Short mmCIF file of C-alpha atoms in Angstrom, two decimals:
data_model
loop_
_atom_site.label_atom_id
_atom_site.label_comp_id
_atom_site.label_asym_id
_atom_site.label_seq_id
_atom_site.Cartn_x
_atom_site.Cartn_y
_atom_site.Cartn_z
CA MET A 298 -29.70 -32.33 17.44
CA ASN A 299 -27.48 -34.56 19.18
CA THR A 300 -25.26 -36.59 16.88
CA ILE A 301 -23.72 -35.79 13.43
CA GLU A 302 -26.53 -38.15 11.77
CA ASP A 303 -28.85 -35.95 12.69
CA LEU A 304 -27.58 -32.97 11.24
CA GLN A 305 -29.20 -31.03 8.02
CA PRO A 306 -28.95 -30.52 5.36
CA LYS A 307 -28.01 -34.50 5.19
CA GLU A 308 -27.34 -33.79 1.71
CA PHE A 309 -24.69 -32.00 2.82
CA TYR A 310 -22.90 -33.71 5.65
CA LYS A 311 -23.56 -37.12 3.52
CA TYR A 312 -21.05 -36.40 1.56
CA PHE A 313 -18.80 -34.35 4.31
CA LYS A 314 -18.48 -36.96 6.09
CA ASP A 315 -17.46 -39.14 3.04
CA ILE A 316 -14.50 -36.79 2.45
CA ALA A 317 -13.57 -36.44 6.30
CA ALA A 318 -13.05 -40.46 5.44
CA ILE A 319 -10.71 -39.94 3.00
CA PRO A 320 -7.07 -38.56 3.30
CA HIS A 321 -6.52 -35.42 1.18
CA GLY A 322 -4.04 -33.61 2.54
CA SER A 323 -1.96 -31.10 0.34
CA LYS A 324 0.00 -33.38 -2.33
CA ASP A 325 -2.11 -36.36 -1.65
CA THR A 326 -5.34 -35.54 -3.39
CA LYS A 327 -5.56 -38.76 -5.74
CA GLY A 328 -8.14 -40.49 -3.19
CA ILE A 329 -10.17 -37.51 -2.83
CA SER A 330 -10.36 -37.01 -6.76
CA ASP A 331 -11.17 -40.64 -7.25
CA TYR A 332 -14.29 -40.06 -4.90
CA CYS A 333 -15.46 -37.39 -7.28
CA ALA A 334 -15.40 -38.90 -10.06
CA ALA A 335 -16.82 -41.76 -9.26
CA PHE A 336 -19.70 -39.70 -8.16
CA ALA A 337 -19.90 -38.51 -11.44
CA ILE A 338 -19.84 -41.60 -13.03
CA LYS A 339 -22.68 -43.08 -10.45
CA HIS A 340 -24.78 -39.25 -11.41
CA ASN A 341 -24.30 -40.22 -14.55
CA LEU A 342 -22.19 -36.74 -15.32
CA ASN A 343 -19.71 -35.64 -17.53
CA TYR A 344 -16.39 -35.16 -16.18
CA VAL A 345 -12.51 -34.20 -16.53
CA GLN A 346 -10.19 -35.72 -14.69
CA ASP A 347 -6.27 -34.07 -15.17
CA GLU A 348 -2.76 -35.43 -14.28
CA HIS A 349 -3.06 -32.97 -11.27
CA ASN A 350 -6.28 -34.51 -10.30
CA ASN A 351 -8.14 -31.69 -11.07
CA ILE A 352 -11.92 -32.37 -11.26
CA ILE A 353 -14.27 -30.26 -13.36
CA ILE A 354 -18.02 -31.89 -12.96
CA ILE A 355 -21.34 -30.77 -15.50
CA LYS A 356 -24.97 -30.70 -14.66
CA GLU A 357 -26.54 -30.01 -17.82
CA ALA A 358 -29.48 -26.56 -17.30
CA SER A 359 -32.50 -28.01 -16.08
CA GLU A 360 -35.65 -27.95 -17.72
CA GLY A 361 -36.46 -23.91 -18.59
CA TYR A 362 -33.12 -22.74 -17.91
CA GLU A 363 -31.30 -23.61 -20.89
CA ASN A 364 -30.76 -20.53 -22.23
CA VAL A 365 -29.60 -18.99 -18.43
CA PRO A 366 -25.69 -18.26 -18.51
CA ALA A 367 -23.69 -20.84 -16.70
CA VAL A 368 -22.72 -20.80 -12.98
CA ILE A 369 -18.95 -22.18 -11.96
CA ILE A 370 -18.88 -22.99 -8.29
CA GLN A 371 -14.95 -23.33 -7.61
CA GLY A 372 -13.45 -24.93 -4.40
CA HIS A 373 -10.54 -26.89 -3.66
CA LEU A 374 -10.12 -30.20 -2.75
CA ASP A 375 -6.61 -30.38 -0.28
CA MET A 376 -6.81 -29.71 3.66
CA VAL A 377 -4.25 -28.21 6.07
CA CYS A 378 -3.00 -31.43 8.16
CA GLU A 379 -2.41 -29.90 11.82
CA LYS A 380 -3.05 -32.11 14.63
CA GLU A 381 -1.96 -32.11 18.26
CA SER A 382 1.03 -33.15 19.70
CA ASP A 383 -0.39 -36.40 21.17
CA CYS A 384 -2.79 -37.36 18.59
CA GLU A 385 -1.91 -40.24 16.78
CA ILE A 386 -3.58 -39.90 13.89
CA ASP A 387 -1.82 -40.70 10.37
CA PHE A 388 -2.63 -38.50 7.72
CA THR A 389 -1.93 -40.26 4.85
CA LYS A 390 -3.80 -43.55 5.78
CA ASP A 391 -6.47 -41.85 8.75
CA GLY A 392 -9.98 -40.96 8.68
CA LEU A 393 -10.74 -37.32 10.74
CA ARG A 394 -12.71 -38.32 14.07
CA LEU A 395 -15.70 -35.95 13.62
CA GLU A 396 -17.01 -34.38 16.97
CA LEU A 397 -20.13 -32.11 17.36
CA ASN A 398 -20.04 -29.93 20.68
CA GLY A 399 -23.39 -27.53 20.47
CA LYS A 400 -23.46 -26.06 16.93
CA PHE A 401 -19.69 -27.21 16.35
CA LEU A 402 -18.44 -29.60 14.61
CA SER A 403 -15.07 -30.12 14.76
CA ALA A 404 -12.53 -33.27 14.44
CA LYS A 405 -10.76 -34.90 17.27
CA GLY A 406 -7.21 -33.38 18.12
CA THR A 407 -6.56 -32.32 14.23
CA THR A 408 -7.70 -29.71 11.49
CA LEU A 409 -11.67 -31.03 10.57
CA GLY A 410 -10.70 -29.79 6.48
CA ALA A 411 -13.86 -27.42 6.40
CA ASP A 412 -11.43 -25.28 4.21
CA ASP A 413 -12.33 -26.75 1.46
CA GLY A 414 -14.33 -29.58 2.41
CA VAL A 415 -17.24 -27.43 2.88
CA ALA A 416 -16.93 -26.65 -1.01
CA ILE A 417 -16.49 -29.95 -2.12
CA ALA A 418 -20.05 -31.46 0.06
CA TYR A 419 -21.96 -28.06 -1.68
CA SER A 420 -21.11 -29.24 -4.82
CA LEU A 421 -21.97 -32.96 -4.76
CA ALA A 422 -24.92 -32.26 -2.51
CA LEU A 423 -26.07 -29.71 -5.53
CA LEU A 424 -25.01 -32.07 -8.07
CA ALA A 425 -27.12 -34.36 -7.41
CA ASP A 426 -30.14 -32.41 -6.06
CA ASP A 427 -32.95 -33.47 -8.54
CA THR A 428 -35.69 -30.61 -7.21
CA LEU A 429 -33.53 -27.85 -7.95
CA ASN A 430 -33.61 -25.98 -10.79
CA HIS A 431 -30.46 -24.71 -12.00
CA PRO A 432 -28.36 -23.30 -15.31
CA ARG A 433 -25.75 -25.75 -16.67
CA MET A 434 -24.02 -25.80 -12.88
CA GLU A 435 -19.97 -26.34 -13.56
CA ILE A 436 -18.09 -27.84 -10.46
CA VAL A 437 -14.29 -26.82 -10.49
CA LEU A 438 -12.69 -28.77 -8.05
CA THR A 439 -8.62 -28.09 -7.71
CA THR A 440 -5.92 -29.33 -6.03
CA ASP A 441 -2.62 -27.97 -3.84
CA GLU A 442 -4.47 -24.65 -3.18
CA GLU A 443 -3.19 -24.64 0.47
CA ILE A 444 0.90 -24.70 -0.68
CA GLY A 445 0.66 -22.53 -3.29
CA LEU A 446 -2.97 -22.44 -5.56
CA LEU A 447 -0.67 -24.89 -7.77
CA GLY A 448 -3.89 -26.78 -8.43
CA ALA A 449 -5.62 -23.71 -9.91
CA ALA A 450 -2.57 -22.70 -11.85
CA ALA A 451 -2.33 -25.85 -13.82
CA ILE A 452 -5.87 -26.25 -14.61
CA ASP A 453 -6.98 -26.60 -18.15
CA VAL A 454 -10.55 -24.49 -18.09
CA SER A 455 -11.64 -24.47 -21.93
CA MET A 456 -14.52 -26.73 -21.17
CA LEU A 457 -15.56 -24.41 -18.73
CA GLN A 458 -18.84 -21.69 -20.52
CA GLY A 459 -19.15 -19.87 -17.20
CA LYS A 460 -18.57 -16.26 -16.86
CA TYR A 461 -19.84 -16.12 -13.29
CA MET A 462 -17.85 -17.88 -10.22
CA ILE A 463 -19.55 -18.85 -6.52
CA ASN A 464 -15.99 -19.60 -4.72
CA ILE A 465 -16.46 -21.51 -1.67
CA ASP A 466 -13.91 -21.20 0.86
CA SER A 467 -14.31 -17.99 2.82
CA ASP A 468 -15.47 -18.40 6.36
CA ILE A 469 -17.35 -15.52 7.56
CA GLU A 470 -20.84 -15.64 7.70
CA GLY A 471 -22.73 -12.50 5.66
CA MET A 472 -19.46 -11.55 4.52
CA PHE A 473 -18.82 -11.70 -0.13
CA LEU A 474 -15.42 -11.27 -1.14
CA THR A 475 -14.53 -9.18 -3.45
CA SER A 476 -10.86 -9.59 -3.74
CA CYS A 477 -7.36 -11.04 -2.17
CA ALA A 478 -3.77 -10.65 -2.53
CA GLY A 479 -1.78 -12.50 -4.51
CA GLY A 480 1.60 -14.43 -2.79
CA MET A 481 3.98 -16.77 -3.13
CA THR A 482 6.41 -19.32 -0.99
CA ALA A 483 10.06 -18.33 -0.69
CA LYS A 484 12.74 -21.01 0.88
CA CYS A 485 15.61 -20.02 2.35
CA SER A 486 18.45 -22.51 2.64
CA ILE A 487 21.90 -22.35 4.28
CA PRO A 488 24.03 -24.98 4.10
CA VAL A 489 25.84 -25.97 8.10
CA ASN A 490 28.75 -27.89 9.89
CA TYR A 491 29.28 -29.71 12.46
CA LYS A 492 31.86 -31.01 15.01
CA ASP A 493 31.33 -33.73 18.08
CA GLU A 494 31.13 -32.52 21.66
CA THR A 495 30.23 -34.06 24.80
CA MET A 496 28.08 -31.75 27.03
CA MET A 497 25.41 -31.31 28.73
CA LYS A 498 22.17 -31.75 26.61
CA TYR A 499 18.90 -30.11 27.20
CA THR A 500 16.08 -29.60 25.35
CA ILE A 501 13.92 -26.68 24.46
CA LYS A 502 10.43 -26.71 23.40
CA ILE A 503 8.22 -23.21 22.45
CA THR A 504 4.92 -24.54 22.66
CA GLY A 505 1.32 -23.92 23.61
CA LEU A 506 0.99 -21.03 20.83
CA GLN A 507 -2.87 -20.59 19.25
CA GLY A 508 -1.17 -20.82 15.36
CA GLY A 509 -4.05 -19.66 12.15
CA HIS A 510 -4.14 -19.20 9.42
CA SER A 511 -0.96 -16.97 7.57
CA GLY A 512 -3.62 -14.49 5.64
CA SER A 513 -7.35 -14.24 7.53
CA GLU A 514 -5.51 -14.48 11.42
CA ILE A 515 -1.91 -12.87 11.23
CA ASP A 516 -2.78 -9.58 11.98
CA LYS A 517 -3.98 -10.81 15.60
CA TYR A 518 -0.76 -10.68 16.24
CA ARG A 519 -0.35 -14.31 17.97
CA GLY A 520 2.97 -15.63 18.54
CA ASN A 521 5.38 -17.40 16.02
CA SER A 522 7.26 -20.05 17.39
CA ASN A 523 10.06 -19.97 15.22
CA LYS A 524 10.63 -16.37 15.37
CA LEU A 525 9.97 -16.57 18.64
CA MET A 526 13.38 -19.71 19.07
CA GLY A 527 14.80 -17.34 17.40
CA ARG A 528 14.58 -14.53 19.57
CA LEU A 529 15.45 -16.91 22.48
CA MET A 530 18.73 -18.19 21.25
CA TYR A 531 19.96 -14.68 21.47
CA PHE A 532 19.06 -14.15 24.39
CA LEU A 533 20.76 -17.39 25.37
CA SER A 534 23.71 -16.51 23.36
CA LYS A 535 24.58 -13.08 25.23
CA GLU A 536 25.34 -14.63 28.62
CA LEU A 537 26.04 -18.56 27.33
CA ASN A 538 28.11 -20.77 25.38
CA TYR A 539 26.00 -23.42 23.85
CA GLY A 540 26.02 -25.74 20.64
CA ILE A 541 22.83 -25.88 18.51
CA VAL A 542 21.91 -29.95 17.82
CA SER A 543 18.59 -30.09 16.64
CA LEU A 544 16.24 -27.40 15.37
CA ASN A 545 12.65 -27.86 13.93
CA GLY A 546 9.50 -25.82 14.16
CA GLY A 547 5.75 -26.13 12.34
CA SER A 548 4.93 -27.68 9.67
CA LYS A 549 3.11 -25.48 6.86
CA ASP A 550 4.48 -21.88 5.18
CA ASN A 551 0.57 -20.92 5.41
CA ALA A 552 0.07 -21.89 9.37
CA ILE A 553 1.09 -19.55 11.91
CA PRO A 554 3.65 -22.65 13.87
CA ARG A 555 2.35 -23.46 17.00
CA GLU A 556 5.60 -25.03 18.30
CA THR A 557 8.89 -25.25 17.60
CA ILE A 558 11.98 -27.82 19.49
CA ALA A 559 15.49 -27.08 19.80
CA GLU A 560 18.13 -29.05 20.84
CA ILE A 561 21.23 -28.10 22.86
CA LEU A 562 24.52 -28.95 24.54
CA LEU A 563 26.41 -27.06 27.26
CA GLU A 564 29.29 -26.96 29.58
CA GLU A 565 27.78 -28.64 33.02
CA THR A 566 29.09 -26.08 35.02
CA ASP A 567 26.21 -23.63 32.65
CA CYS A 568 22.98 -25.97 33.77
CA SER A 569 21.64 -23.49 36.51
CA GLN A 570 22.23 -20.38 34.36
CA LEU A 571 20.72 -21.91 31.46
CA GLU A 572 17.55 -23.03 33.72
CA GLU A 573 17.37 -19.08 34.87
CA LEU A 574 17.23 -17.56 31.72
CA ILE A 575 14.79 -20.00 30.23
CA HIS A 576 12.40 -18.99 33.82
CA SER A 577 13.34 -15.36 32.99
CA PHE A 578 12.84 -15.24 28.84
CA ASP A 579 9.34 -18.26 29.55
CA LYS A 580 8.01 -14.73 31.86
CA ILE A 581 8.80 -12.33 29.48
CA VAL A 582 6.81 -13.74 26.55
CA LYS A 583 3.83 -14.44 29.01
CA ASN A 584 3.68 -11.27 29.95
CA GLU A 585 3.91 -9.87 26.25
CA TYR A 586 1.47 -12.53 25.06
CA MET A 587 -0.66 -12.83 27.77
CA THR A 588 -4.29 -10.91 25.60
CA ASN A 589 -3.20 -12.75 22.12
CA ASP A 590 -1.64 -16.24 23.01
CA MET A 591 -1.83 -16.76 27.10
CA GLY A 592 -0.94 -20.70 26.49
CA ILE A 593 2.00 -19.79 25.58
CA ALA A 594 4.77 -21.89 27.77
CA VAL A 595 9.19 -22.05 27.65
CA LEU A 596 9.65 -25.31 28.69
CA LEU A 597 13.36 -26.85 29.52
CA GLU A 598 14.14 -30.23 29.64
CA LYS A 599 17.43 -31.73 30.96
CA ASN A 600 19.29 -34.95 29.65
CA ASP A 601 22.09 -36.49 30.39
CA ILE A 602 25.75 -35.69 29.28
CA GLN A 603 26.02 -37.05 25.61
CA LYS A 604 28.23 -37.88 22.59
CA GLU A 605 26.75 -35.19 19.93
CA LYS A 606 26.99 -33.60 17.07
CA MET A 607 26.69 -29.61 17.00
CA LEU A 608 26.44 -26.86 14.28
CA THR A 609 30.27 -25.35 14.65
CA PRO A 610 30.40 -21.78 15.40
CA LYS A 611 30.37 -20.36 12.44
CA SER A 612 26.91 -22.60 11.21
CA LYS A 613 25.89 -21.89 14.92
CA GLU A 614 25.99 -17.55 13.62
CA CYS A 615 25.00 -18.22 10.13
CA VAL A 616 21.33 -19.79 11.69
CA GLN A 617 20.79 -17.21 14.66
CA PHE A 618 21.46 -14.19 12.65
CA LEU A 619 18.96 -15.53 9.58
CA LEU A 620 16.08 -16.41 12.45
CA MET A 621 16.79 -13.18 14.32
CA ASN A 622 16.92 -11.13 11.64
CA THR A 623 14.17 -12.10 8.94
CA PRO A 624 10.83 -10.07 8.90
CA ASN A 625 7.76 -11.78 10.45
CA GLY A 626 4.08 -10.71 10.08
CA VAL A 627 2.39 -8.08 9.05
CA GLN A 628 4.38 -5.58 7.09
CA ASN A 629 2.05 -3.18 5.32
CA MET A 630 -1.77 -2.09 5.92
CA SER A 631 -3.81 -1.06 3.26
CA SER A 632 -4.10 3.09 3.01
CA ASP A 633 -7.04 2.46 1.16
CA ILE A 634 -9.28 0.15 2.96
CA LYS A 635 -8.95 0.49 6.85
CA GLY A 636 -8.43 -2.22 8.95
CA LEU A 637 -6.76 -4.46 6.26
CA VAL A 638 -3.53 -5.96 6.06
CA GLN A 639 -1.68 -5.27 2.62
CA THR A 640 1.92 -6.95 3.10
CA SER A 641 2.57 -9.31 5.20
CA LEU A 642 5.35 -13.07 5.93
CA ASN A 643 4.52 -15.89 7.81
CA PHE A 644 7.36 -17.81 9.00
CA GLY A 645 6.19 -21.16 8.52
CA ILE A 646 8.54 -24.19 8.91
CA LEU A 647 11.98 -23.79 10.25
CA MET A 648 14.36 -27.57 10.02
CA LEU A 649 17.55 -28.58 10.64
CA ASP A 650 18.92 -31.51 8.94
CA GLN A 651 23.16 -32.44 8.76
CA GLU A 652 23.12 -30.93 5.87
CA LYS A 653 21.58 -27.24 5.72
CA CYS A 654 19.56 -25.27 7.65
CA GLU A 655 15.65 -24.68 5.81
CA MET A 656 13.09 -21.92 6.38
CA THR A 657 9.95 -21.64 4.43
CA PHE A 658 8.00 -18.15 3.87
CA SER A 659 3.88 -17.38 2.82
CA ILE A 660 4.25 -14.06 1.29
CA ARG A 661 1.15 -11.90 1.06
CA SER A 662 0.64 -8.72 -0.68
CA ALA A 663 -1.72 -6.74 -2.68
CA GLN A 664 0.95 -5.17 -4.33
CA ASN A 665 2.63 -7.49 -6.29
CA SER A 666 5.81 -4.64 -6.09
CA GLU A 667 5.63 -4.63 -1.93
CA LYS A 668 5.55 -9.07 -2.49
CA GLN A 669 8.72 -8.70 -4.99
CA ALA A 670 10.74 -6.29 -1.84
CA ILE A 671 9.85 -8.81 1.11
CA SER A 672 11.31 -11.97 -1.96
CA ASP A 673 14.38 -10.17 -2.75
CA GLN A 674 15.10 -9.30 1.40
CA LEU A 675 14.91 -12.78 2.10
CA CYS A 676 17.03 -13.00 -1.27
CA TYR A 677 20.07 -11.21 -0.13
CA MET A 678 20.19 -12.50 3.33
CA THR A 679 19.92 -15.64 2.38
CA GLU A 680 22.24 -15.62 -0.19
CA PHE A 681 25.02 -13.02 1.84
CA LEU A 682 25.15 -16.15 4.39
CA GLY A 683 26.33 -18.44 1.26
CA GLY A 684 22.98 -19.96 1.11
CA GLU A 685 20.59 -20.72 -1.67
CA TYR A 686 17.01 -19.38 -2.28
CA GLN A 687 13.94 -20.31 -4.27
CA VAL A 688 10.02 -19.19 -4.77
CA SER A 689 7.31 -21.84 -5.71
CA GLY A 690 3.45 -21.29 -5.84
CA GLU A 691 3.41 -17.72 -7.06
CA TYR A 692 -0.03 -16.55 -7.56
CA PRO A 693 -1.67 -13.30 -8.98
CA SER A 694 -3.64 -11.17 -6.43
CA TRP A 695 -7.34 -10.37 -7.29
CA PRO A 696 -8.86 -7.18 -8.27
CA TYR A 697 -12.06 -6.05 -7.38
CA LYS A 698 -14.34 -5.86 -10.07
CA LYS A 699 -16.74 -2.08 -10.10
CA ASP A 700 -19.48 -3.76 -12.10
CA SER A 701 -20.51 -7.25 -10.87
CA LYS A 702 -23.59 -8.50 -11.91
CA LEU A 703 -23.21 -11.65 -9.75
CA ARG A 704 -22.98 -9.55 -6.87
CA GLU A 705 -25.69 -7.67 -7.55
CA LEU A 706 -27.62 -10.73 -7.55
CA MET A 707 -26.04 -12.41 -4.17
CA VAL A 708 -26.54 -9.26 -2.44
CA HIS A 709 -30.22 -8.96 -3.75
CA ILE A 710 -31.15 -12.47 -2.34
CA TYR A 711 -28.94 -12.45 1.28
CA GLU A 712 -30.80 -9.54 1.78
CA LYS A 713 -34.00 -10.50 1.15
CA GLN A 714 -33.99 -13.54 2.51
CA PHE A 715 -31.79 -12.96 5.72
CA GLY A 716 -33.28 -9.40 6.23
CA ILE A 717 -29.23 -8.06 6.25
CA ILE A 718 -26.85 -6.80 3.88
CA PRO A 719 -23.75 -8.69 3.55
CA LYS A 720 -20.40 -7.02 3.56
CA ILE A 721 -18.48 -6.31 0.90
CA GLU A 722 -15.29 -6.70 1.56
CA ALA A 723 -11.33 -7.29 0.61
CA ILE A 724 -9.07 -10.31 2.07
CA HIS A 725 -5.19 -10.44 2.82
CA ALA A 726 -5.26 -14.05 2.30
CA GLY A 727 -5.03 -15.86 -1.26
CA LEU A 728 -8.08 -17.13 -2.96
CA GLU A 729 -8.04 -18.87 -6.49
CA CYS A 730 -10.32 -16.17 -7.81
CA GLY A 731 -7.38 -14.18 -9.43
CA LEU A 732 -5.94 -17.20 -11.27
CA PHE A 733 -9.46 -18.00 -12.69
CA CYS A 734 -9.74 -14.36 -13.69
CA GLU A 735 -6.52 -14.57 -15.96
CA LYS A 736 -7.81 -17.74 -17.48
CA ILE A 737 -11.55 -16.36 -18.03
CA LYS A 738 -12.42 -13.43 -19.84
CA ASN A 739 -14.37 -10.71 -17.92
CA LEU A 740 -14.80 -13.16 -15.04
CA ASP A 741 -17.00 -12.18 -12.28
CA THR A 742 -16.41 -14.34 -9.11
CA ILE A 743 -17.38 -13.53 -5.47
CA SER A 744 -15.85 -16.28 -3.18
CA ILE A 745 -18.63 -17.06 0.14
CA GLY A 746 -18.57 -19.98 2.89
CA PRO A 747 -20.34 -20.68 6.61
CA GLU A 748 -18.37 -19.65 9.45
CA VAL A 749 -15.34 -21.69 9.87
CA PHE A 750 -13.45 -20.47 13.11
CA ASP A 751 -9.19 -20.96 13.40
CA ILE A 752 -8.82 -23.21 10.27
CA HIS A 753 -5.42 -24.67 10.19
CA THR A 754 -5.40 -25.47 13.86
CA PRO A 755 -6.49 -28.22 15.21
CA LYS A 756 -8.91 -25.83 16.92
CA GLU A 757 -10.92 -25.51 13.63
CA ARG A 758 -14.73 -25.73 13.64
CA MET A 759 -17.94 -25.45 11.88
CA ASN A 760 -20.89 -23.58 12.36
CA VAL A 761 -23.32 -26.36 11.71
CA GLU A 762 -26.59 -23.97 11.59
CA SER A 763 -24.01 -21.53 9.23
CA VAL A 764 -23.83 -24.54 7.09
CA ALA A 765 -27.86 -24.78 7.10
CA ARG A 766 -28.18 -21.22 6.24
CA TYR A 767 -25.70 -21.05 3.53
CA TRP A 768 -27.43 -24.18 1.92
CA GLN A 769 -30.58 -22.37 1.42
CA PHE A 770 -29.07 -19.30 0.38
CA ILE A 771 -27.28 -21.10 -2.28
CA ARG A 772 -29.75 -22.74 -3.56
CA SER A 773 -31.57 -19.69 -4.19
CA VAL A 774 -28.57 -18.36 -5.71
CA ILE A 775 -28.29 -20.67 -8.54
CA SER A 776 -32.56 -20.96 -9.25
CA SER A 777 -32.75 -16.97 -9.24
CA PHE A 778 -30.01 -17.31 -12.15
CA LYS A 779 -32.34 -16.29 -14.93
CA GLU A 780 -32.74 -13.05 -12.78
CA ILE A 781 -28.81 -12.20 -13.29
CA GLU A 782 -28.40 -10.16 -16.74
CA ASP A 783 -32.54 -8.82 -16.26
#
């Protein structure tokens, strides 16, 4: 196994490579949706492509399976586009540069998009496989999942016959997900004013953090560069009088931010003290994160004396106050399931422009009341400072189904195929299953997927051996659907 061309199953990697070559970040899914539509046309399959770029492709049952219940196979078309600071890829124009290192497939300098290119590639490979005995297969691929499950919220499922759904959007082999948290995206925006000043300019960068998925990685207590920048600013303000010129960090609300950059102005006489304070803060955070984020660094770059617009003292105080006091990270753990996060939020995006400072959060909870309480807290703080608060992309939790014929069948096949019983788990990350359960009465669904690490970061990598095992497993489940209602 030396090259990507050698990887098995070839059917899967044929489509995965095609997918990786097509830009398909959230809100940029027309190309990948059209690719799936062209696939359906080429294979003479019925399909529906809606105005949101969601696509449903139907393959009727093979001979002998006409009376077997239909199966829905579901995933999403969009990926999180994150890259290293020195990576020159333009996600709106360029494909990914796939790399194979041992048993792991990754993309050079960027996210891999296995979340959820895996589902697209499996789905198309299944549809193209004419040797597979199968019931009616209903492939449902949605858009903008990564920014609030927007495609799943909008899709019309009236053409679907299936009451059993396999969601392929999980990343731990041997784990079947059977429930998840609900969530929303929250945006806090406060007005700012500037004044002209001529002082020494510095650039401060908090960098070297691991980041990660704000649902599945939030319990690892990794550093959030946006929150750390707020802490640093207050740390400096206790000793120095400085002004804020610019402030930006993170690019996705559901990805833990890895880097935040600020530009500040201060008197030339205070430069040496600033350098000492930055050095002290760097030592503090390196000590705190020596286990969870050992690469963390607080960097300082000195520029010339410059005339710049910086925040007025009042605006600076409001921004600093909100940065310091907004909650972040795990807020509550489940009292029913040991080790499961119940409620959290991620301060994903920080942006300062000429009119406002904007902070965007991903809020998640298995309890709607706790999700609302966090939202209310952010709203109260924002409006207290004269700002505006908005919520978007709200989606429901996915409740556990005690009597699941699909789970029973899949556990049986997994144990028979691999000799071990899979773990049945709930997850804190949001999945589209909850929305489909609202749209399809009595839907029986499970989320699975092969092993993928460091999702939503440029270190994302997929275990190719796990992909091969799950290919055989999924095919076995589908061909065994005759047994599901016995």
